[in-house]
């Protein structure tokens, strides 16, 4: 019986813990590709990994192409049938129908050409290139980018010298890819991303099959190729004007600012920032996630995310004196993102998703940490009262800024905390109390005003009801009656007034 009660209590504790984290907990299976291939998925790829997403994308694209071709052929047949029927009924008007046939042929050619252009890569004209050059950044930015590009190019050439003959072929392939991308600036960012992913896959296959490069060298080569290519392409493909990346960045920033009141306790964050080492780890994690925006290469941005995540794991480990779990990591990562509010967060995520070497996002610690970051951003965008175990009324008041959660009491501070921090929290508590008192007074005043208005309206209605029920009638003034004992002067027929008599008995 004792053992049964113990197991029952443990199960209840686990259930309570799960209920407390119902808005934050993410099963590790949810991070994997929903097709079941074993690689990490990504919300930008609708839950698929890079490989499965490309397969689904190609299937959908081929289906769309087939449907468009069938539509074009059907339209062409309908036009031919309409033309044949009109020609048989009105054969006399040969001149008119010759013009119609010429017009029909031109229209048919134009439609087929339009369909072909829609599914083939196009190049920019000279006018478009001039417009693009006119929108180029300032000379100082171009000069800085040129210096960095030259440095990366020299490093890339020095690296390829160790590969001898394969290195020359790799350099030619990279130059050809860059020239191709320069002629495809008018393509959508998704199509440019598809070209980059195809290039990565083709070069990796050639390194392994044709040039017989060892696997460890293939990974290093792919990192250098990505660095060389994306350093040159960064200003064209990062947050382009043809996408809504900037709009999403502003929406996420605004959302994070509105959630400034969220505390670590609400997120069940197992981190104690009063410990100096833990506080330093939190600061380093925030610095790393903010520094991600300053990098130009997707691999370098991923490295910032990885460093941030490792600092988080260290902070949890120091706080709990035991290794951190996945359930501890995700809430802490959400807290770091809320506290740091990284610039252009959505643009950086989209840039990594589109142009990073897919092997890094599908496996390894970089892919795991990046997938968790995507989950953290998605959680922040959909965060509600239930996720934080709050009532809807409190959540709405916190979001609108009417009130804020109670801050840490000054008595609970450690002796090492400076007096300025203690005084700051005292002032915040005092302001919070004053705000609550003011809000209470305003509510009571509004209630009193409403009661007075209701009382006045009630009295007015009662008076009106009584007046309508008992209307006031004013009658004309009647003639006054004479007293019965007065002298009867005007009417002699009446007897004289009674005289008192004395009775003597």
Short mmCIF file of N, CA, C and O in Angstrom, two decimals, residues 349-473:
data_model
loop_
_atom_site.label_atom_id
_atom_site.label_comp_id
_atom_site.label_asym_id
_atom_site.label_seq_id
_atom_site.Cartn_x
_atom_site.Cartn_y
_atom_site.Cartn_z
N UNK A 349 16.72 34.22 -39.59
CA UNK A 349 16.24 32.84 -39.66
C UNK A 349 15.95 32.45 -41.11
O UNK A 349 16.31 31.35 -41.57
N UNK A 350 15.29 33.34 -41.85
CA UNK A 350 14.99 33.05 -43.25
C UNK A 350 16.26 32.94 -44.09
O UNK A 350 16.36 32.08 -44.97
N UNK A 351 17.23 33.79 -43.81
CA UNK A 351 18.50 33.75 -44.56
C UNK A 351 19.22 32.42 -44.33
O UNK A 351 19.74 31.80 -45.27
N UNK A 352 19.27 31.98 -43.07
CA UNK A 352 19.90 30.70 -42.77
C UNK A 352 19.15 29.56 -43.44
O UNK A 352 19.75 28.64 -44.01
N UNK A 353 17.83 29.61 -43.37
CA UNK A 353 17.02 28.55 -43.97
C UNK A 353 17.23 28.45 -45.47
O UNK A 353 17.30 27.36 -46.03
N UNK A 354 17.35 29.59 -46.12
CA UNK A 354 17.42 29.60 -47.59
C UNK A 354 18.81 29.27 -48.13
O UNK A 354 18.91 28.60 -49.16
N UNK A 355 19.87 29.72 -47.47
CA UNK A 355 21.18 29.67 -48.10
C UNK A 355 22.26 28.95 -47.28
O UNK A 355 23.42 29.00 -47.65
N UNK A 356 21.88 28.32 -46.19
CA UNK A 356 22.87 27.54 -45.44
C UNK A 356 23.04 26.17 -46.08
O UNK A 356 22.13 25.64 -46.73
N UNK A 357 24.23 25.61 -45.90
CA UNK A 357 24.47 24.25 -46.36
C UNK A 357 23.45 23.32 -45.69
O UNK A 357 23.40 23.24 -44.46
N UNK A 358 22.61 22.62 -46.45
CA UNK A 358 21.51 21.86 -45.84
C UNK A 358 21.95 20.79 -44.86
O UNK A 358 21.21 20.45 -43.94
N UNK A 359 23.15 20.27 -45.04
CA UNK A 359 23.61 19.22 -44.13
C UNK A 359 23.75 19.73 -42.70
O UNK A 359 23.59 18.97 -41.74
N UNK A 360 24.02 21.02 -42.53
CA UNK A 360 24.16 21.58 -41.18
C UNK A 360 22.81 21.73 -40.48
O UNK A 360 22.73 21.64 -39.26
N UNK A 361 21.77 22.01 -41.25
CA UNK A 361 20.45 22.20 -40.66
C UNK A 361 19.74 20.89 -40.41
O UNK A 361 18.80 20.83 -39.60
N UNK A 362 20.15 19.83 -41.10
CA UNK A 362 19.45 18.55 -41.00
C UNK A 362 19.96 17.69 -39.85
O UNK A 362 19.21 16.88 -39.29
N UNK A 363 21.24 17.84 -39.50
CA UNK A 363 21.83 17.00 -38.46
C UNK A 363 22.75 17.85 -37.58
O UNK A 363 23.03 19.01 -37.88
N UNK A 364 23.24 17.23 -36.52
CA UNK A 364 24.24 17.87 -35.66
C UNK A 364 23.64 18.85 -34.68
O UNK A 364 22.44 19.14 -34.67
N UNK A 365 24.52 19.39 -33.84
CA UNK A 365 24.07 20.30 -32.80
C UNK A 365 23.62 21.63 -33.39
O UNK A 365 22.70 22.27 -32.86
N UNK A 366 24.24 22.07 -34.49
CA UNK A 366 23.80 23.32 -35.12
C UNK A 366 22.34 23.22 -35.57
O UNK A 366 21.55 24.14 -35.35
N UNK A 367 22.01 22.10 -36.21
CA UNK A 367 20.62 21.91 -36.64
C UNK A 367 19.65 21.82 -35.48
O UNK A 367 18.53 22.35 -35.54
N UNK A 368 20.07 21.16 -34.39
CA UNK A 368 19.20 21.03 -33.22
C UNK A 368 18.93 22.39 -32.57
O UNK A 368 17.77 22.73 -32.27
N UNK A 369 19.98 23.17 -32.38
CA UNK A 369 19.80 24.48 -31.75
C UNK A 369 19.01 25.43 -32.65
O UNK A 369 18.18 26.22 -32.16
N UNK A 370 19.24 25.37 -33.96
CA UNK A 370 18.50 26.24 -34.87
C UNK A 370 17.02 25.88 -34.88
O UNK A 370 16.15 26.77 -34.89
N UNK A 371 16.70 24.59 -34.85
CA UNK A 371 15.31 24.18 -34.81
C UNK A 371 14.63 24.64 -33.52
O UNK A 371 13.47 25.08 -33.53
N UNK A 372 15.33 24.58 -32.40
CA UNK A 372 14.77 25.08 -31.14
C UNK A 372 14.55 26.58 -31.19
O UNK A 372 13.57 27.08 -30.62
N UNK A 373 15.45 27.32 -31.84
CA UNK A 373 15.25 28.76 -31.97
C UNK A 373 13.99 29.06 -32.78
O UNK A 373 13.22 29.97 -32.43
N UNK A 374 13.78 28.32 -33.86
CA UNK A 374 12.56 28.51 -34.65
C UNK A 374 11.32 28.21 -33.80
O UNK A 374 10.32 28.93 -33.89
N UNK A 375 11.38 27.17 -32.98
CA UNK A 375 10.27 26.84 -32.09
C UNK A 375 10.05 27.95 -31.06
O UNK A 375 8.90 28.28 -30.72
N UNK A 376 11.13 28.53 -30.54
CA UNK A 376 11.01 29.61 -29.55
C UNK A 376 10.33 30.83 -30.17
O UNK A 376 9.46 31.45 -29.54
N UNK A 377 10.71 31.19 -31.39
CA UNK A 377 10.09 32.35 -32.06
C UNK A 377 8.62 32.07 -32.33
O UNK A 377 7.76 32.95 -32.14
N UNK A 378 8.31 30.86 -32.77
CA UNK A 378 6.90 30.50 -33.01
C UNK A 378 6.10 30.55 -31.71
O UNK A 378 4.94 30.99 -31.70
N UNK A 379 6.71 30.12 -30.59
CA UNK A 379 6.01 30.18 -29.30
C UNK A 379 5.76 31.62 -28.89
O UNK A 379 4.67 31.95 -28.39
N UNK A 380 6.73 32.50 -29.10
CA UNK A 380 6.56 33.91 -28.73
C UNK A 380 5.44 34.55 -29.54
O UNK A 380 4.65 35.34 -29.03
N UNK A 381 5.35 34.21 -30.82
CA UNK A 381 4.32 34.79 -31.67
C UNK A 381 2.92 34.33 -31.25
O UNK A 381 1.95 35.08 -31.42
N UNK A 382 2.80 33.13 -30.67
CA UNK A 382 1.49 32.59 -30.29
C UNK A 382 1.28 32.56 -28.78
O UNK A 382 0.33 31.93 -28.30
N UNK A 383 2.13 33.22 -28.02
CA UNK A 383 2.05 33.16 -26.57
C UNK A 383 0.73 33.76 -26.09
O UNK A 383 0.32 34.83 -26.54
N UNK A 384 0.06 33.06 -25.17
CA UNK A 384 -1.21 33.53 -24.64
C UNK A 384 -1.25 33.32 -23.12
O UNK A 384 -0.25 32.92 -22.50
N UNK A 385 -2.41 33.60 -22.53
CA UNK A 385 -2.54 33.51 -21.08
C UNK A 385 -2.36 32.08 -20.59
O UNK A 385 -1.74 31.84 -19.55
N UNK A 386 -2.89 31.12 -21.32
CA UNK A 386 -2.79 29.72 -20.90
C UNK A 386 -1.34 29.24 -20.90
O UNK A 386 -0.95 28.44 -20.06
N UNK A 387 -0.53 29.74 -21.83
CA UNK A 387 0.87 29.32 -21.89
C UNK A 387 1.64 29.75 -20.65
O UNK A 387 2.59 29.08 -20.24
N UNK A 388 1.24 30.87 -20.05
CA UNK A 388 1.93 31.39 -18.87
C UNK A 388 1.17 31.09 -17.58
O UNK A 388 1.55 31.62 -16.52
N UNK A 389 0.13 30.25 -17.65
CA UNK A 389 -0.67 29.92 -16.47
C UNK A 389 -1.26 31.16 -15.81
O UNK A 389 -1.25 31.30 -14.58
N UNK A 390 -1.76 32.08 -16.63
CA UNK A 390 -2.38 33.31 -16.14
C UNK A 390 -3.84 33.33 -16.57
O UNK A 390 -4.23 32.66 -17.52
N UNK A 391 -4.62 34.12 -15.85
CA UNK A 391 -6.00 34.35 -16.29
C UNK A 391 -5.98 35.32 -17.47
O UNK A 391 -5.06 36.13 -17.63
N UNK A 392 -7.02 35.25 -18.28
CA UNK A 392 -7.09 36.11 -19.45
C UNK A 392 -7.15 37.58 -19.06
O UNK A 392 -6.59 38.45 -19.74
N UNK A 393 -7.80 37.86 -17.93
CA UNK A 393 -7.90 39.25 -17.47
C UNK A 393 -6.52 39.80 -17.10
O UNK A 393 -6.15 40.91 -17.51
N UNK A 394 -5.73 39.03 -16.33
CA UNK A 394 -4.39 39.48 -15.96
C UNK A 394 -3.50 39.62 -17.20
O UNK A 394 -2.71 40.57 -17.31
N UNK A 395 -3.61 38.67 -18.12
CA UNK A 395 -2.79 38.73 -19.33
C UNK A 395 -3.09 39.98 -20.14
O UNK A 395 -2.17 40.67 -20.62
N UNK A 396 -4.37 40.32 -20.27
CA UNK A 396 -4.74 41.52 -21.03
C UNK A 396 -4.25 42.78 -20.32
O UNK A 396 -3.81 43.74 -20.98
N UNK A 397 -4.33 42.80 -19.00
CA UNK A 397 -3.86 43.98 -18.26
C UNK A 397 -2.35 44.14 -18.38
O UNK A 397 -1.85 45.27 -18.51
N UNK A 398 -1.62 43.03 -18.36
CA UNK A 398 -0.16 43.11 -18.52
C UNK A 398 0.20 43.57 -19.93
O UNK A 398 1.13 44.36 -20.13
N UNK A 399 -0.51 43.07 -20.93
CA UNK A 399 -0.20 43.42 -22.31
C UNK A 399 -0.50 44.89 -22.61
O UNK A 399 0.23 45.54 -23.37
N UNK A 400 -1.56 45.42 -22.02
CA UNK A 400 -1.91 46.82 -22.25
C UNK A 400 -1.14 47.79 -21.38
O UNK A 400 -1.24 49.01 -21.56
N UNK A 401 -0.36 47.26 -20.42
CA UNK A 401 0.44 48.13 -19.56
C UNK A 401 -0.31 48.74 -18.41
O UNK A 401 0.21 49.65 -17.74
N UNK A 402 -1.55 48.27 -18.14
CA UNK A 402 -2.30 48.81 -17.01
C UNK A 402 -1.65 48.47 -15.68
O UNK A 402 -1.71 49.25 -14.74
N UNK A 403 -1.03 47.32 -15.61
CA UNK A 403 -0.32 46.91 -14.40
C UNK A 403 0.80 45.97 -14.81
O UNK A 403 0.93 45.60 -15.98
N UNK A 404 1.62 45.59 -13.85
CA UNK A 404 2.74 44.69 -14.12
C UNK A 404 2.87 43.70 -12.98
O UNK A 404 2.40 43.97 -11.87
N UNK A 405 3.46 42.55 -13.24
CA UNK A 405 3.63 41.57 -12.15
C UNK A 405 4.46 42.14 -11.02
O UNK A 405 5.31 43.02 -11.22
N UNK A 406 4.21 41.65 -9.82
CA UNK A 406 4.96 42.14 -8.66
C UNK A 406 6.43 41.80 -8.80
O UNK A 406 6.80 40.67 -9.15
N UNK A 407 7.24 42.78 -8.55
CA UNK A 407 8.69 42.58 -8.65
C UNK A 407 9.22 41.85 -7.41
O UNK A 407 8.51 41.62 -6.44
N UNK A 408 10.46 41.52 -7.49
CA UNK A 408 11.09 40.80 -6.39
C UNK A 408 11.17 41.68 -5.15
O UNK A 408 11.49 42.86 -5.23
N UNK A 409 10.81 41.11 -4.02
CA UNK A 409 10.86 41.86 -2.77
C UNK A 409 12.30 42.17 -2.40
O UNK A 409 13.20 41.37 -2.60
N UNK A 410 12.48 43.35 -1.83
CA UNK A 410 13.84 43.79 -1.49
C UNK A 410 14.44 42.94 -0.38
O UNK A 410 15.66 42.82 -0.28
N UNK A 411 13.58 42.36 0.48
CA UNK A 411 14.12 41.57 1.58
C UNK A 411 14.75 40.26 1.10
O UNK A 411 15.55 39.65 1.81
N UNK A 412 14.34 39.80 -0.09
CA UNK A 412 14.84 38.52 -0.59
C UNK A 412 16.15 38.65 -1.36
O UNK A 412 16.65 37.67 -1.89
N UNK A 413 16.72 39.86 -1.45
CA UNK A 413 17.98 40.05 -2.16
C UNK A 413 19.13 39.48 -1.34
O UNK A 413 19.10 39.49 -0.10
N UNK A 414 20.13 39.03 -2.04
CA UNK A 414 21.33 38.57 -1.37
C UNK A 414 22.13 39.78 -0.87
O UNK A 414 21.99 40.88 -1.39
N UNK A 415 22.99 39.58 0.12
CA UNK A 415 23.74 40.73 0.65
C UNK A 415 24.68 41.36 -0.36
O UNK A 415 25.07 42.52 -0.19
N UNK A 416 25.04 40.63 -1.42
CA UNK A 416 25.98 41.18 -2.39
C UNK A 416 25.36 42.16 -3.36
O UNK A 416 26.07 42.86 -4.08
N UNK A 417 24.02 42.22 -3.40
CA UNK A 417 23.36 43.11 -4.36
C UNK A 417 23.55 44.55 -3.91
O UNK A 417 23.42 44.89 -2.73
N UNK A 418 23.85 45.42 -4.86
CA UNK A 418 24.12 46.82 -4.53
C UNK A 418 22.83 47.52 -4.11
O UNK A 418 21.71 47.10 -4.42
N UNK A 419 23.00 48.66 -3.39
CA UNK A 419 21.85 49.39 -2.88
C UNK A 419 21.02 50.00 -4.00
O UNK A 419 19.80 50.17 -3.86
N UNK A 420 21.68 50.35 -5.11
CA UNK A 420 20.92 50.94 -6.22
C UNK A 420 19.89 50.00 -6.80
O UNK A 420 18.76 50.41 -7.11
N UNK A 421 20.24 48.72 -6.91
CA UNK A 421 19.29 47.73 -7.42
C UNK A 421 18.13 47.56 -6.46
O UNK A 421 16.96 47.48 -6.86
N UNK A 422 18.45 47.50 -5.14
CA UNK A 422 17.38 47.37 -4.15
C UNK A 422 16.43 48.57 -4.20
O UNK A 422 15.20 48.42 -4.17
N UNK A 423 17.02 49.78 -4.29
CA UNK A 423 16.19 50.97 -4.34
C UNK A 423 15.34 51.00 -5.61
O UNK A 423 14.19 51.44 -5.60
N UNK A 424 15.91 50.51 -6.69
CA UNK A 424 15.16 50.48 -7.95
C UNK A 424 13.93 49.59 -7.82
O UNK A 424 12.82 49.97 -8.23
N UNK A 425 14.09 48.41 -7.22
CA UNK A 425 12.95 47.51 -7.05
C UNK A 425 11.94 48.08 -6.05
O UNK A 425 10.72 47.89 -6.21
N UNK A 426 12.42 48.80 -5.02
CA UNK A 426 11.48 49.44 -4.10
C UNK A 426 10.65 50.49 -4.83
O UNK A 426 9.43 50.59 -4.63
N UNK A 427 11.31 51.28 -5.67
CA UNK A 427 10.59 52.30 -6.43
C UNK A 427 9.59 51.67 -7.39
O UNK A 427 8.47 52.17 -7.57
N UNK A 428 9.99 50.56 -8.01
CA UNK A 428 9.08 49.87 -8.92
C UNK A 428 7.86 49.32 -8.17
O UNK A 428 6.72 49.39 -8.66
N UNK A 429 8.10 48.78 -6.97
CA UNK A 429 6.98 48.29 -6.15
C UNK A 429 6.05 49.43 -5.76
O UNK A 429 4.82 49.30 -5.80
N UNK A 430 6.66 50.57 -5.39
CA UNK A 430 5.85 51.72 -4.98
C UNK A 430 5.03 52.24 -6.16
O UNK A 430 3.84 52.56 -6.01
N UNK A 431 5.66 52.33 -7.32
CA UNK A 431 4.92 52.77 -8.50
C UNK A 431 3.80 51.81 -8.85
O UNK A 431 2.70 52.23 -9.25
N UNK A 432 4.06 50.52 -8.70
CA UNK A 432 3.02 49.54 -8.97
C UNK A 432 1.84 49.68 -8.00
O UNK A 432 0.67 49.62 -8.41
N UNK A 433 2.15 49.91 -6.72
CA UNK A 433 1.09 50.08 -5.74
C UNK A 433 0.29 51.37 -6.02
O UNK A 433 -0.94 51.37 -5.93
N UNK A 434 1.02 52.45 -6.35
CA UNK A 434 0.33 53.70 -6.66
C UNK A 434 -0.56 53.55 -7.90
O UNK A 434 -1.67 54.09 -7.95
N UNK A 435 -0.07 52.82 -8.85
CA UNK A 435 -0.86 52.59 -10.07
C UNK A 435 -2.13 51.80 -9.75
O UNK A 435 -3.21 52.11 -10.26
N UNK A 436 -1.99 50.78 -8.90
CA UNK A 436 -3.16 50.00 -8.51
C UNK A 436 -4.16 50.85 -7.72
O UNK A 436 -5.38 50.77 -7.94
N UNK A 437 -3.65 51.69 -6.80
CA UNK A 437 -4.54 52.57 -6.03
C UNK A 437 -5.26 53.57 -6.94
O UNK A 437 -6.46 53.80 -6.80
N UNK A 438 -4.51 54.14 -7.87
CA UNK A 438 -5.12 55.10 -8.79
C UNK A 438 -6.19 54.42 -9.65
O UNK A 438 -7.28 54.96 -9.87
N UNK A 439 -5.88 53.22 -10.11
CA UNK A 439 -6.85 52.49 -10.91
C UNK A 439 -8.10 52.16 -10.10
O UNK A 439 -9.23 52.26 -10.60
N UNK A 440 -7.91 51.79 -8.82
CA UNK A 440 -9.05 51.48 -7.96
C UNK A 440 -9.89 52.72 -7.72
O UNK A 440 -11.14 52.66 -7.74
N UNK A 441 -9.24 53.88 -7.48
CA UNK A 441 -9.98 55.12 -7.23
C UNK A 441 -10.77 55.53 -8.48
O UNK A 441 -11.93 55.95 -8.39
N UNK A 442 -10.13 55.40 -9.62
CA UNK A 442 -10.82 55.76 -10.87
C UNK A 442 -12.04 54.86 -11.09
O UNK A 442 -13.12 55.33 -11.48
N UNK A 443 -11.87 53.58 -10.81
CA UNK A 443 -13.00 52.66 -10.98
C UNK A 443 -14.14 52.99 -10.01
O UNK A 443 -15.33 52.96 -10.39
N UNK A 444 -13.79 53.31 -8.74
CA UNK A 444 -14.82 53.66 -7.77
C UNK A 444 -15.52 54.96 -8.15
O UNK A 444 -16.75 55.11 -7.99
N UNK A 445 -14.74 55.93 -8.65
CA UNK A 445 -15.35 57.21 -9.07
C UNK A 445 -16.31 57.00 -10.24
O UNK A 445 -17.41 57.58 -10.27
N UNK A 446 -15.90 56.16 -11.18
CA UNK A 446 -16.80 55.87 -12.31
C UNK A 446 -18.06 55.15 -11.83
O UNK A 446 -19.16 55.42 -12.33
N UNK A 447 -17.90 54.26 -10.86
CA UNK A 447 -19.06 53.55 -10.32
C UNK A 447 -20.00 54.51 -9.61
O UNK A 447 -21.24 54.43 -9.76
N UNK A 448 -19.43 55.45 -8.79
CA UNK A 448 -20.26 56.43 -8.09
C UNK A 448 -20.99 57.33 -9.09
O UNK A 448 -22.18 57.63 -8.91
N UNK A 449 -20.30 57.76 -10.12
CA UNK A 449 -20.94 58.58 -11.14
C UNK A 449 -22.10 57.84 -11.80
O UNK A 449 -23.17 58.40 -12.04
N UNK A 450 -21.89 56.58 -12.08
CA UNK A 450 -22.95 55.78 -12.70
C UNK A 450 -24.13 55.61 -11.75
O UNK A 450 -25.30 55.69 -12.18
N UNK A 451 -23.86 55.40 -10.46
CA UNK A 451 -24.94 55.27 -9.48
C UNK A 451 -25.76 56.55 -9.39
O UNK A 451 -27.00 56.51 -9.30
N UNK A 452 -25.09 57.72 -9.39
CA UNK A 452 -25.81 59.00 -9.33
C UNK A 452 -26.68 59.20 -10.56
O UNK A 452 -27.83 59.65 -10.46
N UNK A 453 -26.13 58.86 -11.70
CA UNK A 453 -26.92 59.01 -12.94
C UNK A 453 -28.12 58.08 -12.92
O UNK A 453 -29.24 58.47 -13.28
N UNK A 454 -27.90 56.84 -12.46
CA UNK A 454 -29.01 55.88 -12.39
C UNK A 454 -30.07 56.34 -11.39
O UNK A 454 -31.29 56.20 -11.64
N UNK A 455 -29.64 56.91 -10.22
CA UNK A 455 -30.60 57.38 -9.21
C UNK A 455 -31.42 58.55 -9.75
O UNK A 455 -32.64 58.60 -9.57
N UNK A 456 -30.77 59.48 -10.43
CA UNK A 456 -31.48 60.63 -11.01
C UNK A 456 -32.49 60.17 -12.05
O UNK A 456 -33.64 60.63 -12.08
N UNK A 457 -32.05 59.26 -12.91
CA UNK A 457 -32.96 58.75 -13.94
C UNK A 457 -34.13 58.01 -13.31
O UNK A 457 -35.28 58.11 -13.78
N UNK A 458 -33.88 57.28 -12.21
CA UNK A 458 -34.95 56.55 -11.54
C UNK A 458 -36.00 57.46 -10.93
O UNK A 458 -37.21 57.23 -11.07
N UNK A 459 -35.54 58.52 -10.24
CA UNK A 459 -36.47 59.47 -9.62
C UNK A 459 -37.29 60.18 -10.70
O UNK A 459 -38.52 60.35 -10.57
N UNK A 460 -36.63 60.57 -11.77
CA UNK A 460 -37.35 61.26 -12.85
C UNK A 460 -38.42 60.35 -13.46
O UNK A 460 -39.55 60.80 -13.73
N UNK A 461 -38.11 59.11 -13.62
CA UNK A 461 -39.08 58.17 -14.19
C UNK A 461 -40.26 57.95 -13.25
O UNK A 461 -41.43 57.88 -13.69
N UNK A 462 -39.99 57.85 -11.94
CA UNK A 462 -41.07 57.66 -10.97
C UNK A 462 -42.02 58.86 -10.98
O UNK A 462 -43.25 58.71 -10.93
N UNK A 463 -41.46 60.07 -10.99
CA UNK A 463 -42.30 61.28 -11.01
C UNK A 463 -43.16 61.31 -12.28
O UNK A 463 -44.35 61.63 -12.24
N UNK A 464 -42.55 60.97 -13.41
CA UNK A 464 -43.32 60.96 -14.65
C UNK A 464 -44.44 59.93 -14.61
O UNK A 464 -45.56 60.18 -15.09
N UNK A 465 -44.17 58.76 -14.04
CA UNK A 465 -45.22 57.74 -13.94
C UNK A 465 -46.38 58.21 -13.06
O UNK A 465 -47.56 57.98 -13.39
N UNK A 466 -46.10 58.86 -11.93
CA UNK A 466 -47.16 59.34 -11.03
C UNK A 466 -47.98 60.44 -11.71
O UNK A 466 -49.22 60.48 -11.61
N UNK A 467 -47.29 61.35 -12.40
CA UNK A 467 -48.02 62.43 -13.08
C UNK A 467 -48.93 61.87 -14.16
O UNK A 467 -50.06 62.34 -14.35
N UNK A 468 -48.45 60.86 -14.90
CA UNK A 468 -49.28 60.26 -15.93
C UNK A 468 -50.46 59.49 -15.34
O UNK A 468 -51.55 59.45 -15.90
N UNK A 469 -50.24 58.86 -14.19
CA UNK A 469 -51.31 58.09 -13.57
C UNK A 469 -52.35 58.98 -12.89
O UNK A 469 -53.56 58.71 -12.93
N UNK A 470 -51.92 60.05 -12.22
CA UNK A 470 -52.84 60.97 -11.52
C UNK A 470 -52.62 62.37 -12.08
O UNK A 470 -51.89 63.18 -11.50
N UNK A 471 -53.26 62.68 -13.20
CA UNK A 471 -53.06 64.02 -13.79
C UNK A 471 -53.69 65.11 -12.92
O UNK A 471 -54.71 64.91 -12.27
N UNK A 472 -53.17 66.29 -12.86
CA UNK A 472 -53.64 67.42 -12.06
C UNK A 472 -54.70 68.20 -12.84
O UNK A 472 -54.42 68.69 -13.94
N UNK A 473 -55.91 68.28 -12.29
CA UNK A 473 -57.01 69.02 -12.92
C UNK A 473 -57.29 70.29 -12.11
O UNK A 473 -57.58 70.22 -10.93
#
